[in-house]
XYZ file of C-alpha atoms in Angstrom:
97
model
C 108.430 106.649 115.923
C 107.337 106.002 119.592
C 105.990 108.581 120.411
C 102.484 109.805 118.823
C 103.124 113.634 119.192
C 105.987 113.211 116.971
C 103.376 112.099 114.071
C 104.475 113.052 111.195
C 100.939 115.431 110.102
C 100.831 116.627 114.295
C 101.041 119.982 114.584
C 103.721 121.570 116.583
C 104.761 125.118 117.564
C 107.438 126.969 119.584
C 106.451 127.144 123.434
C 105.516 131.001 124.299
C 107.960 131.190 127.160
C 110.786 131.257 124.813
C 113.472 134.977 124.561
C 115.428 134.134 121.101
C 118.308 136.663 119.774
C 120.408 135.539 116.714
C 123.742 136.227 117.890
C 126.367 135.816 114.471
C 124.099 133.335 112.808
C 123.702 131.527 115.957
C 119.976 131.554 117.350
C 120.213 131.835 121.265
C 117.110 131.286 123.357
C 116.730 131.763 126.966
C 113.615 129.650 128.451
C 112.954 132.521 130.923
C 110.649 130.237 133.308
C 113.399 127.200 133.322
C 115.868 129.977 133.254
C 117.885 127.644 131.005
C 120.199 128.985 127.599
C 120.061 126.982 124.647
C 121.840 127.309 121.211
C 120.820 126.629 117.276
C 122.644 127.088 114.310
C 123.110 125.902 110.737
C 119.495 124.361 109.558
C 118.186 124.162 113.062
C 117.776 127.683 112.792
C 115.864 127.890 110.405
C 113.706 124.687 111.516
C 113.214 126.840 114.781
C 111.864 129.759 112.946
C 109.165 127.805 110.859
C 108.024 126.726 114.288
C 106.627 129.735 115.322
C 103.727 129.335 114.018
C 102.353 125.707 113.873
C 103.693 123.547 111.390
C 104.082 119.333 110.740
C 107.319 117.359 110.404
C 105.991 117.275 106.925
C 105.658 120.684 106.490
C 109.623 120.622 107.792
C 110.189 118.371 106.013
C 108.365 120.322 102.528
C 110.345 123.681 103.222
C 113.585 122.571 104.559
C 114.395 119.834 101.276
C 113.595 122.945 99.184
C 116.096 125.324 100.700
C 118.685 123.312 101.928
C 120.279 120.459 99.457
C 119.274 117.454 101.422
C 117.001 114.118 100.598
C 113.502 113.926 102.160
C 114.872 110.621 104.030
C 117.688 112.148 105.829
C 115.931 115.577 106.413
C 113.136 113.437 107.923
C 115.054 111.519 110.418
C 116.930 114.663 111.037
C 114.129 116.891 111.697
C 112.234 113.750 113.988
C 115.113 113.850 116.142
C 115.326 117.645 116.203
C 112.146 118.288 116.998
C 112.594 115.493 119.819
C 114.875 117.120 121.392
C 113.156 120.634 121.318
C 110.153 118.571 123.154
C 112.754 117.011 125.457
C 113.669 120.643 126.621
C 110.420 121.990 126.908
C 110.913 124.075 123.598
C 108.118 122.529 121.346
C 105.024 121.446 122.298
C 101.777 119.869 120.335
C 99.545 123.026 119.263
C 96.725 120.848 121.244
C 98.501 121.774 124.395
């Protein structure tokens, strides 16, 4: 992994900014500076919700293999690249920041 705020043990947590409904199952967020829509469902829903308050890729990683029937390998490379793209779009940030 590349990039150091993507450390497994860094903390992360949703960016304040952020409107969220859950529409259906469906967890719909509006970044209301950006003015940009964006849409979650499935696991990443839940993954979204643990980041509200901080929280590692481990600790993901922890919670999600125990509610969900995944491995910790693929739940790790799946919750790396999720929370790389929530970064990406301005939706995560490092709780340093």
């Amino acid at each position: 992994m590349s990039n150091p705020l993507l450390e497994n043990t860094a903390l992360l947590v949703r960016t304040p900014n952020l409107i969220a409904a859950d529409l259906d199952g469906e967890l719909v967020m509006m970044d209301a500076q950006a003015g940009c829509y964006y849409g979650i469902s499935g696991v990443g829903t839940r993954a979204f919700e643990l980041l509200e308050t901080p929280i590692s890729i481990d600790g993901l990683v922890e919670i999600i293999t125990h509610e969900y029937e995944v491995g910790p390998e693929t739940c790790r490379r799946e919750m790396q690249a999720f929370v790389q793209a929530l970064m990406e779009n301005g939706l995560v940030r490092p709780v340093s920041q």
